[in-house]
Coordinates of C-alpha atoms in Angstrom, one line a residue:
Chain Y
M1 CA -17.1 1.3 13.3
N2 CA -17.1 0.4 9.6
I3 CA -16.6 -3.3 10.0
E4 CA -17.5 -4.0 6.3
A5 CA -14.6 -1.7 5.2
I6 CA -12.1 -3.5 7.4
R7 CA -13.3 -6.8 6.0
A8 CA -13.1 -5.5 2.4
I9 CA -9.6 -4.2 2.8
Y10 CA -8.4 -7.3 4.6
M11 CA -9.9 -9.7 2.0
F12 CA -8.6 -7.6 -0.9
E13 CA -5.1 -7.6 0.5
M14 CA -5.3 -11.4 1.3
A15 CA -6.4 -12.0 -2.3
R16 CA -3.3 -10.3 -3.5
F17 CA -1.3 -12.7 -1.4
F18 CA -2.9 -15.8 -2.6
R19 CA -2.8 -14.6 -6.2
T20 CA 0.9 -14.6 -6.0
Y21 CA 1.2 -17.6 -3.7
R22 CA 4.3 -19.0 -5.5
Q23 CA 6.2 -15.8 -4.8
S24 CA 4.6 -15.2 -1.4
L25 CA 4.9 -18.7 0.0
L26 CA 7.4 -20.7 -1.9
A27 CA 10.2 -18.0 -1.8
P28 CA 10.5 -17.9 2.0
V29 CA 10.4 -21.7 2.2
I30 CA 13.2 -22.1 -0.3
S31 CA 15.3 -19.3 1.2
T32 CA 14.9 -20.8 4.7
S33 CA 15.9 -24.2 3.5
L34 CA 19.0 -22.7 2.0
Y35 CA 19.8 -21.1 5.3
F36 CA 19.5 -24.5 7.0
V37 CA 21.7 -26.1 4.4
V38 CA 24.4 -23.4 4.6
F39 CA 24.3 -22.5 8.3
G40 CA 22.9 -25.7 9.8
A41 CA 24.6 -28.4 7.8
A42 CA 27.7 -26.9 6.4
I43 CA 28.8 -24.3 8.9
G44 CA 26.8 -25.6 11.9
S45 CA 28.6 -29.0 11.8
Q46 CA 31.8 -27.1 12.7
I47 CA 30.1 -25.4 15.7
N48 CA 29.3 -27.5 18.7
Q49 CA 26.5 -25.8 20.5
V50 CA 25.4 -22.3 21.4
E51 CA 24.3 -21.9 25.0
G52 CA 23.5 -25.6 25.1
V53 CA 21.5 -25.7 21.9
A54 CA 22.6 -27.3 18.7
Y55 CA 23.5 -24.6 16.2
G56 CA 21.0 -25.7 13.6
A57 CA 18.2 -25.5 16.1
F58 CA 19.6 -22.3 17.7
I59 CA 19.1 -20.3 14.4
V60 CA 15.5 -21.3 13.9
P61 CA 14.0 -18.4 15.9
G62 CA 16.3 -16.0 14.3
L63 CA 15.5 -17.2 10.8
I64 CA 11.7 -17.0 11.5
M65 CA 12.2 -13.4 12.9
L66 CA 14.3 -12.5 9.8
S67 CA 11.5 -13.6 7.4
V68 CA 8.6 -12.3 9.5
M69 CA 10.1 -8.9 10.0
T70 CA 11.1 -8.3 6.3
Q71 CA 7.8 -9.9 5.1
S72 CA 5.6 -7.8 7.4
T73 CA 7.4 -4.6 6.4
S74 CA 7.4 -5.3 2.7
N75 CA 3.8 -6.6 2.6
A76 CA 2.3 -3.7 4.5
S77 CA 4.4 -1.1 2.8
F78 CA 3.5 -2.5 -0.6
G79 CA -0.2 -2.8 0.3
I80 CA -0.6 0.9 0.9
Y81 CA 2.0 2.2 -1.5
F82 CA 0.6 0.4 -4.5
P83 CA -2.8 2.2 -4.5
K84 CA -0.9 5.4 -4.1
F85 CA 1.2 4.5 -7.1
T86 CA -1.8 3.5 -9.3
G87 CA -3.9 6.4 -8.0
S88 CA -6.6 4.0 -6.7
I89 CA -6.1 5.3 -3.2
Y90 CA -8.7 8.0 -4.1
E91 CA -11.3 5.4 -3.2
L92 CA -10.0 4.8 0.3
L93 CA -9.7 8.6 0.9
S94 CA -13.3 9.2 -0.3
A95 CA -14.8 6.3 1.6
P96 CA -16.4 6.6 5.1
V97 CA -13.4 5.0 6.7
N98 CA -11.3 6.3 9.5
F99 CA -7.6 5.8 10.2
L100 CA -8.1 2.9 12.6
E101 CA -10.2 0.9 10.2
A102 CA -7.8 1.4 7.3
T103 CA -4.9 0.5 9.5
V104 CA -6.6 -2.6 10.9
G105 CA -7.4 -3.8 7.4
Y106 CA -4.1 -3.2 5.7
V107 CA -1.9 -4.0 8.7
G108 CA -4.0 -7.0 9.7
A109 CA -3.7 -8.5 6.3
A110 CA 0.1 -7.9 6.2
A111 CA 0.5 -9.4 9.6
T112 CA -1.6 -12.4 8.7
K113 CA 0.6 -13.0 5.6
S114 CA 3.8 -12.9 7.5
L115 CA 2.3 -15.0 10.3
I116 CA 1.5 -17.7 7.7
I117 CA 5.0 -17.5 6.4
G118 CA 6.5 -17.6 9.9
L119 CA 4.5 -20.8 10.7
I120 CA 5.5 -22.4 7.3
I121 CA 9.2 -21.7 8.1
L122 CA 8.7 -23.2 11.5
A123 CA 7.2 -26.3 10.0
T124 CA 10.0 -26.5 7.4
S125 CA 12.6 -26.3 10.2
F126 CA 11.2 -29.4 11.8
A127 CA 12.3 -31.2 8.7
F128 CA 15.9 -30.1 9.1
V129 CA 16.7 -29.8 12.7
D130 CA 15.5 -30.8 16.2
V131 CA 13.4 -27.9 17.3
S132 CA 11.7 -27.8 20.7
I133 CA 9.4 -25.1 21.9
A134 CA 9.5 -24.6 25.7
H135 CA 6.8 -21.9 25.9
P136 CA 4.4 -22.3 23.0
L137 CA 2.1 -19.5 24.1
A138 CA 4.9 -17.0 24.6
M139 CA 6.3 -18.1 21.2
V140 CA 2.9 -17.4 19.5
A141 CA 2.6 -14.1 21.4
F142 CA 6.1 -12.9 20.3
L143 CA 5.5 -14.0 16.8
L144 CA 2.1 -12.2 16.6
L145 CA 3.5 -9.0 18.1
T146 CA 6.4 -9.0 15.8
C147 CA 4.2 -9.5 12.7
L148 CA 1.9 -6.7 13.9
S149 CA 4.5 -4.2 14.9
F150 CA 6.6 -4.6 11.7
A151 CA 3.5 -4.5 9.6
L152 CA 2.7 -1.1 11.3
L153 CA 6.2 0.0 10.4
G154 CA 5.8 -1.1 6.9
F155 CA 2.5 0.8 6.7
I156 CA 4.2 4.0 7.7
I157 CA 7.0 3.3 5.1
G158 CA 4.4 2.7 2.4
I159 CA 2.7 6.0 3.2
W160 CA 6.0 7.9 3.3
A161 CA 7.6 6.4 0.2
G162 CA 7.4 8.5 -2.9
N163 CA 8.8 5.9 -5.3
F164 CA 9.7 2.2 -5.4
E165 CA 13.3 2.9 -4.5
Q166 CA 12.3 4.5 -1.2
L167 CA 9.9 1.6 -0.6
Q168 CA 12.8 -0.8 -0.7
L169 CA 15.3 1.5 1.1
I170 CA 14.3 1.1 4.7
P171 CA 13.8 -2.7 4.7
M172 CA 17.1 -3.1 2.8
L173 CA 19.3 -0.6 4.6
I174 CA 17.9 -0.7 8.1
I175 CA 15.8 -3.8 8.9
T176 CA 17.9 -6.5 7.3
P177 CA 21.2 -5.2 9.0
L178 CA 19.4 -4.8 12.3
V179 CA 18.1 -8.4 12.1
F180 CA 21.5 -9.8 11.1
L181 CA 23.3 -7.8 13.8
G182 CA 20.6 -8.5 16.4
G183 CA 21.8 -12.0 17.1
S184 CA 19.6 -14.0 14.7
F185 CA 22.5 -16.4 13.9
Y186 CA 24.6 -16.1 17.1
S187 CA 24.2 -15.3 20.8
T188 CA 25.4 -11.8 21.6
T189 CA 27.2 -13.2 24.6
M190 CA 29.7 -14.5 22.0
L191 CA 30.6 -10.9 21.2
P192 CA 33.3 -8.7 22.8
P193 CA 31.9 -6.5 25.6
F194 CA 31.9 -3.4 23.5
W195 CA 29.8 -4.9 20.7
Q196 CA 27.5 -6.5 23.3
A197 CA 26.8 -3.0 24.5
V198 CA 26.2 -1.7 21.0
T199 CA 23.8 -4.5 20.4
L200 CA 21.7 -3.3 23.3
L201 CA 20.8 -0.3 21.1
N202 CA 19.4 -2.5 18.4
P203 CA 15.7 -2.9 19.0
V204 CA 15.4 -6.0 17.0
H205 CA 17.8 -7.7 19.4
Y206 CA 15.2 -7.7 22.1
L207 CA 12.6 -9.4 19.9
I208 CA 14.9 -12.1 18.7
S209 CA 16.1 -12.7 22.3
G210 CA 12.6 -13.0 23.6
F211 CA 11.5 -15.2 20.8
R212 CA 14.4 -17.5 21.3
W213 CA 13.7 -17.7 25.0
A214 CA 10.2 -19.0 24.1
F215 CA 11.9 -21.9 22.3
Y216 CA 14.9 -22.7 24.4
E217 CA 14.6 -20.7 27.6
Q218 CA 17.8 -19.1 26.7
A219 CA 17.9 -15.3 26.2
D220 CA 20.5 -12.5 25.9
V221 CA 18.3 -10.0 27.7
P222 CA 15.5 -10.6 30.3
V223 CA 12.3 -11.6 28.6
G224 CA 10.3 -8.9 30.4
I225 CA 12.5 -6.3 28.7
S226 CA 11.9 -7.9 25.4
L227 CA 8.2 -7.7 25.8
L228 CA 8.5 -4.0 26.9
A229 CA 10.6 -3.2 23.9
I230 CA 8.1 -4.7 21.4
A231 CA 5.2 -3.0 23.2
A232 CA 7.0 0.4 23.0
F233 CA 7.8 -0.2 19.3
T234 CA 4.2 -1.1 18.6
G235 CA 3.0 2.0 20.5
A236 CA 5.3 4.3 18.6
C237 CA 4.2 3.0 15.3
L238 CA 0.5 3.4 16.2
A239 CA 1.1 7.0 17.4
A240 CA 2.9 7.8 14.1
I241 CA 0.0 6.3 12.1
A242 CA -2.6 8.3 14.1
W243 CA -0.7 11.4 13.4
I244 CA -0.4 10.6 9.7
F245 CA -4.1 10.2 9.3
R246 CA -5.0 13.2 11.4
T247 CA -2.7 15.5 9.3
G248 CA -3.2 13.7 6.0
W249 CA 0.6 13.6 5.7
R250 CA 1.6 12.4 2.2
I251 CA -1.8 11.1 1.4
R252 CA -4.3 14.0 1.5
S253 CA -3.5 17.4 0.1
Chain F
M1 CA -36.7 20.4 -1.3
A2 CA -33.3 21.3 0.1
P3 CA -30.4 20.9 -2.4
I4 CA -28.6 17.6 -2.0
V5 CA -25.2 19.2 -2.2
R6 CA -24.6 22.7 -0.8
V7 CA -21.2 24.2 -1.3
N8 CA -20.7 27.4 0.6
D9 CA -17.8 29.8 0.1
L10 CA -15.4 26.9 -0.4
R11 CA -11.7 27.9 -0.6
K12 CA -8.7 25.7 -1.3
R13 CA -5.2 26.9 -1.2
Y14 CA -2.6 24.2 -1.8
A15 CA 0.7 24.0 0.2
S16 CA 2.4 25.5 -2.9
G17 CA 0.4 28.6 -2.4
F18 CA -1.8 28.1 -5.4
E19 CA -5.4 29.0 -4.8
A20 CA -7.4 26.5 -6.7
L21 CA -10.8 27.5 -5.3
K22 CA -11.6 31.1 -4.5
G23 CA -14.9 31.0 -2.6
V24 CA -17.1 28.7 -4.6
T25 CA -20.8 28.6 -3.7
L26 CA -23.0 26.2 -5.5
D27 CA -26.3 24.3 -4.8
I28 CA -27.0 21.0 -6.5
E29 CA -30.6 19.8 -6.7
E30 CA -31.5 16.2 -6.2
G31 CA -31.9 14.2 -9.4
E32 CA -30.4 16.7 -11.7
I33 CA -27.4 16.5 -14.0
L34 CA -25.1 19.4 -13.5
A35 CA -22.2 20.0 -15.9
L36 CA -19.3 21.7 -14.4
L37 CA -17.7 23.3 -17.3
G38 CA -14.3 25.0 -17.4
P39 CA -10.9 25.1 -19.1
N40 CA -8.0 23.0 -17.8
G41 CA -6.8 24.2 -14.4
A42 CA -10.1 26.0 -13.6
G43 CA -10.6 24.1 -10.3
K44 CA -13.1 21.5 -11.4
T45 CA -11.2 18.5 -10.1
T46 CA -10.2 20.3 -6.9
L47 CA -13.9 21.1 -6.3
I48 CA -14.9 17.5 -6.7
S49 CA -12.0 16.2 -4.7
T50 CA -12.9 18.5 -1.8
V51 CA -16.6 17.5 -1.8
C52 CA -15.5 13.8 -1.9
G53 CA -13.0 14.1 1.0
I54 CA -9.8 13.6 -0.9
T55 CA -8.7 17.2 -0.5
T56 CA -9.1 19.1 2.7
P57 CA -10.8 22.6 2.3
T58 CA -8.9 25.7 3.5
A59 CA -12.2 27.4 4.3
G60 CA -15.9 27.1 3.7
T61 CA -18.4 24.3 4.1
V62 CA -20.0 21.6 2.1
T63 CA -23.0 19.5 3.0
V64 CA -24.2 16.4 1.3
G65 CA -27.7 15.3 2.1
G66 CA -27.6 17.7 5.0
H67 CA -24.4 16.1 6.4
D68 CA -21.3 18.3 6.8
I69 CA -18.4 16.6 4.9
Q70 CA -16.0 17.1 7.7
R71 CA -17.9 16.9 10.9
D72 CA -20.2 14.1 9.7
Y73 CA -18.0 12.6 7.0
R74 CA -19.3 9.1 7.3
A75 CA -22.8 10.0 6.5
A76 CA -21.8 12.5 3.9
R77 CA -19.4 10.2 2.1
S78 CA -21.8 7.2 2.2
L79 CA -24.1 9.2 -0.2
I80 CA -21.3 10.0 -2.7
G81 CA -19.8 8.0 -5.5
L82 CA -16.8 9.3 -7.3
V83 CA -15.5 8.3 -10.8
P84 CA -12.0 9.9 -11.1
Q85 CA -10.5 11.3 -14.2
E86 CA -7.6 8.9 -14.3
L87 CA -8.1 5.2 -14.9
S88 CA -6.8 4.3 -11.4
L89 CA -7.5 0.6 -10.9
E90 CA -5.7 -2.4 -9.5
A91 CA -4.7 -4.1 -12.7
F92 CA -4.4 -7.6 -11.4
E93 CA -7.9 -7.8 -9.7
T94 CA -11.0 -9.2 -11.4
V95 CA -13.8 -6.8 -12.2
M96 CA -16.2 -8.5 -9.8
N97 CA -13.7 -8.4 -6.9
A98 CA -12.8 -4.8 -7.5
V99 CA -16.5 -3.8 -7.4
R100 CA -17.2 -5.9 -4.4
F101 CA -14.3 -4.3 -2.6
S102 CA -15.7 -0.8 -3.3
R103 CA -19.1 -1.8 -1.8
G104 CA -17.4 -3.1 1.3
L105 CA -15.2 -0.1 1.7
F106 CA -18.4 2.1 1.9
G107 CA -19.7 -0.1 4.7
K108 CA -22.4 -2.0 2.8
P109 CA -22.8 -5.7 3.3
R110 CA -21.9 -8.0 0.4
N111 CA -24.6 -8.2 -2.2
D112 CA -23.4 -10.0 -5.3
A113 CA -26.9 -9.9 -6.9
L114 CA -26.8 -6.1 -6.8
I115 CA -23.3 -5.9 -8.2
E116 CA -24.1 -8.4 -11.0
D117 CA -27.2 -6.2 -11.9
L118 CA -25.0 -3.2 -11.9
L119 CA -22.5 -4.9 -14.2
K120 CA -25.3 -5.9 -16.5
Q121 CA -26.5 -2.3 -16.7
L122 CA -23.0 -1.1 -17.6
G123 CA -22.5 -3.8 -20.2
L124 CA -19.7 -5.4 -18.1
F125 CA -21.4 -8.6 -17.0
D126 CA -19.5 -10.9 -19.4
K127 CA -16.3 -9.3 -18.2
K128 CA -16.9 -9.9 -14.5
D129 CA -14.2 -12.5 -14.1
S130 CA -11.7 -10.8 -16.4
K131 CA -8.7 -9.1 -14.9
I132 CA -8.9 -5.4 -15.1
M133 CA -5.7 -5.1 -17.1
A134 CA -7.2 -7.1 -19.9
L135 CA -9.9 -4.5 -20.5
S136 CA -10.0 -1.7 -23.0
G137 CA -9.9 1.9 -21.8
G138 CA -13.7 2.3 -22.3
M139 CA -14.4 -0.8 -20.3
K140 CA -12.1 0.3 -17.5
R141 CA -14.0 3.6 -17.3
R142 CA -17.2 1.5 -16.8
V143 CA -15.5 -0.5 -14.1
L144 CA -14.8 2.8 -12.3
I145 CA -18.4 3.8 -12.7
A146 CA -19.5 0.4 -11.3
K147 CA -17.2 0.8 -8.4
A148 CA -18.6 4.3 -7.7
L149 CA -22.1 3.0 -7.8
A150 CA -21.5 -0.2 -5.8
H151 CA -22.6 1.3 -2.6
E152 CA -25.8 2.8 -4.0
P153 CA -24.8 6.5 -3.7
R154 CA -27.4 9.2 -4.3
V155 CA -24.8 11.6 -5.7
L156 CA -22.4 10.6 -8.4
F157 CA -19.4 12.7 -9.4
L158 CA -18.0 12.0 -12.8
D159 CA -14.7 13.7 -13.4
E160 CA -14.1 14.1 -17.1
P161 CA -15.9 10.8 -17.9
T162 CA -15.0 11.0 -21.6
A163 CA -11.5 12.4 -21.5
G164 CA -9.4 10.6 -24.0
V165 CA -12.3 8.5 -25.1
D166 CA -13.1 8.2 -28.8
V167 CA -16.4 9.5 -30.3
E168 CA -18.1 6.2 -30.4
L169 CA -17.4 5.5 -26.7
R170 CA -18.3 9.0 -25.7
K171 CA -21.8 8.6 -27.1
D172 CA -21.9 5.3 -25.3
M173 CA -21.0 7.0 -22.1
W174 CA -23.7 9.5 -22.6
K175 CA -26.2 6.7 -22.8
V176 CA -24.9 5.2 -19.6
V177 CA -25.3 8.5 -17.8
D178 CA -28.8 8.9 -19.2
N179 CA -29.7 5.5 -17.8
L180 CA -28.3 6.5 -14.4
R181 CA -30.4 9.6 -14.4
K182 CA -33.5 7.5 -14.7
T183 CA -32.5 5.7 -11.5
G184 CA -32.8 9.0 -9.7
V185 CA -29.1 9.5 -9.0
T186 CA -27.9 13.1 -8.9
I187 CA -25.0 13.5 -11.3
I188 CA -22.3 16.1 -11.4
L189 CA -19.9 15.8 -14.3
T190 CA -16.9 17.9 -15.2
T191 CA -16.0 18.3 -18.7
H192 CA -14.2 20.7 -21.0
Y193 CA -16.2 19.4 -24.0
I194 CA -19.1 21.7 -24.4
E195 CA -21.0 19.2 -26.5
E196 CA -21.0 16.9 -23.6
A197 CA -22.6 19.4 -21.3
E198 CA -25.0 20.3 -24.1
A199 CA -25.9 16.6 -24.6
M200 CA -26.3 15.6 -21.0
A201 CA -26.8 18.4 -18.5
D202 CA -29.9 20.0 -17.1
R203 CA -27.9 22.8 -15.7
V204 CA -24.5 24.2 -16.5
A205 CA -22.0 25.8 -14.0
V206 CA -19.1 27.5 -15.6
I207 CA -16.0 27.6 -13.5
D208 CA -12.8 29.5 -14.3
K209 CA -9.8 30.4 -12.2
G210 CA -11.3 28.9 -9.1
Q211 CA -14.6 30.9 -9.3
I212 CA -18.0 30.0 -10.5
M213 CA -18.8 32.3 -13.4
L214 CA -22.3 31.3 -13.9
V215 CA -24.9 28.6 -13.0
Q216 CA -27.9 28.3 -15.2
D217 CA -30.4 26.0 -16.6
K218 CA -28.9 24.8 -19.8
A219 CA -31.8 25.7 -22.1
E220 CA -32.2 29.1 -20.4
L221 CA -28.5 29.7 -20.7
M222 CA -28.6 29.0 -24.4
R223 CA -31.7 31.2 -24.7
H224 CA -30.5 34.1 -22.7
M225 CA -26.8 34.1 -23.3
G226 CA -27.2 33.0 -26.9
R227 CA -26.4 35.3 -29.7
K228 CA -28.4 34.7 -32.8
Q229 CA -27.5 35.3 -36.4
L230 CA -30.1 36.4 -39.0
R231 CA -28.9 35.5 -42.5
I232 CA -30.7 37.3 -45.3
H233 CA -30.2 35.8 -48.7
L234 CA -30.6 38.5 -51.4
A235 CA -32.2 38.1 -54.8
E236 CA -29.3 40.0 -56.3
P237 CA -25.7 40.1 -54.9
V238 CA -24.5 43.5 -53.7
A239 CA -20.9 44.8 -53.8
E240 CA -21.1 46.4 -50.3
V241 CA -23.5 46.9 -47.4
P242 CA -25.7 49.8 -48.3
F243 CA -24.8 53.0 -46.3
A244 CA -28.3 53.3 -44.9
L245 CA -27.8 50.0 -43.0
A246 CA -24.5 51.0 -41.4
D247 CA -26.1 51.1 -37.9
Y248 CA -26.8 47.4 -38.0
Q249 CA -23.1 46.4 -38.4
L250 CA -24.0 43.8 -41.0
D251 CA -21.5 41.4 -42.4
L252 CA -21.5 40.7 -46.1
A253 CA -21.0 37.1 -47.2
T254 CA -18.0 36.7 -49.6
D255 CA -20.2 36.1 -52.5
G256 CA -22.1 39.2 -51.8
A257 CA -25.4 37.2 -52.0
S258 CA -26.3 37.4 -48.3
L259 CA -26.2 39.8 -45.3
I260 CA -25.6 38.6 -41.8
Y261 CA -27.0 40.3 -38.8
T262 CA -25.8 39.3 -35.4
Y263 CA -28.1 40.2 -32.5
D264 CA -28.5 39.5 -28.8
T265 CA -31.6 37.6 -27.8
R266 CA -31.4 39.1 -24.4
A267 CA -31.8 42.6 -25.7
E268 CA -35.1 44.3 -25.3
R269 CA -35.3 45.0 -29.0
T270 CA -33.5 42.8 -31.4
G271 CA -33.9 45.3 -34.2
I272 CA -35.1 42.7 -36.7
T273 CA -38.3 44.5 -37.7
A274 CA -36.5 47.8 -38.2
L275 CA -33.7 46.0 -40.2
L276 CA -36.2 44.4 -42.5
N277 CA -38.0 47.7 -43.0
E278 CA -34.7 49.4 -43.8
L279 CA -33.9 46.6 -46.3
Q280 CA -37.1 47.2 -48.1
R281 CA -36.6 50.9 -48.1
A282 CA -33.1 50.4 -49.6
G283 CA -34.7 48.5 -52.4
L284 CA -33.1 45.1 -51.6
Q285 CA -35.1 42.1 -52.6
M286 CA -35.0 39.1 -50.2
R287 CA -34.9 35.6 -51.5
D288 CA -34.8 33.8 -48.1
I289 CA -34.0 34.4 -44.4
E290 CA -32.8 32.0 -41.8
T291 CA -31.6 32.3 -38.1
Q292 CA -28.8 30.4 -36.4
E293 CA -28.4 29.9 -32.7
S294 CA -25.0 30.0 -31.1
S295 CA -23.7 26.8 -29.3
L296 CA -22.8 26.5 -25.7
E297 CA -19.2 26.5 -26.9
E298 CA -19.5 30.0 -28.2
I299 CA -21.2 31.2 -25.1
F300 CA -18.5 29.6 -23.0
V301 CA -15.6 31.1 -24.9
G302 CA -17.4 34.4 -24.7
L303 CA -17.6 34.1 -20.9
V304 CA -14.1 33.0 -20.3
K305 CA -12.7 35.6 -22.6
G306 CA -14.8 38.3 -21.1
D307 CA -13.3 37.5 -17.8
A308 CA -9.8 37.8 -19.1
A309 CA -10.5 41.2 -20.6

């Protein structure tokens, strides 16, 4: 195991994050605050409660998930796409590094970044609404798993992408809609039965539901299923990455 | 001593069907500077990329320090440093961090003293905290060399180290390479500048269309392959080459004052003695004679052209 390589990749990627801390940290805090102002204060005041939780507080888990998922994906995809774009990936390919080490380094750093962002948003939300966390350990576990699995997805996207447009395509066209439609800002029980059934096809729905359960013990789907869904998603991403490195798909000719 | 790099019947066919390497066999001795010379598209970069692990070979084997580059890739790659042709660097990182990253990537524990020493050797020390994007092209090339050397490799591949670099910097780079040689690093450099191979290499391998055309000690190559010219300055200009000397295929200089005889130094008889005797017999007075050796460039063009014919 090339521990030094993992450390080097991880530190290098984290340095990129801290170099652009204004963009990396301030932007999610500002956009989250805006969500609280719009959904919490303006619209939320017109909505009584959702499943016994004040609307402003109800959206906190969804908001964190929204940021964490998009940040994990974009950080990890950028982290591996950028060396491909500049050509500096030659170094990784010629180094005594296997797929697991490279993945741990890049994905670990991307997941750490989005975890930091998630925790900052959580801290910010305490300033706006009354948040309670019923199962702190489960909350952290869900948060970690989400950071990790979406960073894995981002890593795959970064390897696949041939240009900047493709790099943005999946997060924009797939992840953001899935998060919005997965019940980040509403309980799916509010939907008509047909749309409730459709939502069950949305993998993100299970994560948001599980995460919200950790806060308010209120979930759209049983928490066990949520855990299973995220485990399956993580497993699928890992299998895809293992295949990519074995075949050299898109990175090694 | 066993060669440090052994390339055996290496073949590479890209997905497009293009066969970039058609069975390359090459041994590289420890401590030498080998120039891999060839026109654009000859397979130089593919050969280097395959040895370094960036490209997967279609067939054939490569060992570095006795380690197979595929089966035992960790050990093999740890011995290799690669300086790519393109200035591929993370623009926003500082020189120090970029070089530190390279060392870690190759599994070596952090050693800032060693890296600072390396930067000093390469004349980069005062730039160590500069962002890479603020550096000139020549400096960026040095950063790439520093990155390649950060894990103390025993073999260094320099892919076109002076491509697009002005004359001044090129000479500078030669000095850098010369210093590296003194540290015992084996250096393989690709180039299509003959003068570069001539200035730096111990041995020259000529590659064309995916095949090694020739591998030879540089001096020997020049001695054996070289054609020499004997220029005979005449006391009195002549209008044409005397008929008696027709066998020697002499060229007459435009002013008619000198005769030029081209001969092959590999030939058993160069014909010089006989020519000089003939000249005397023809009654031509010689004022001076001089010989000129052909450059590696001429040898090279001869080889590549000969292949096309």
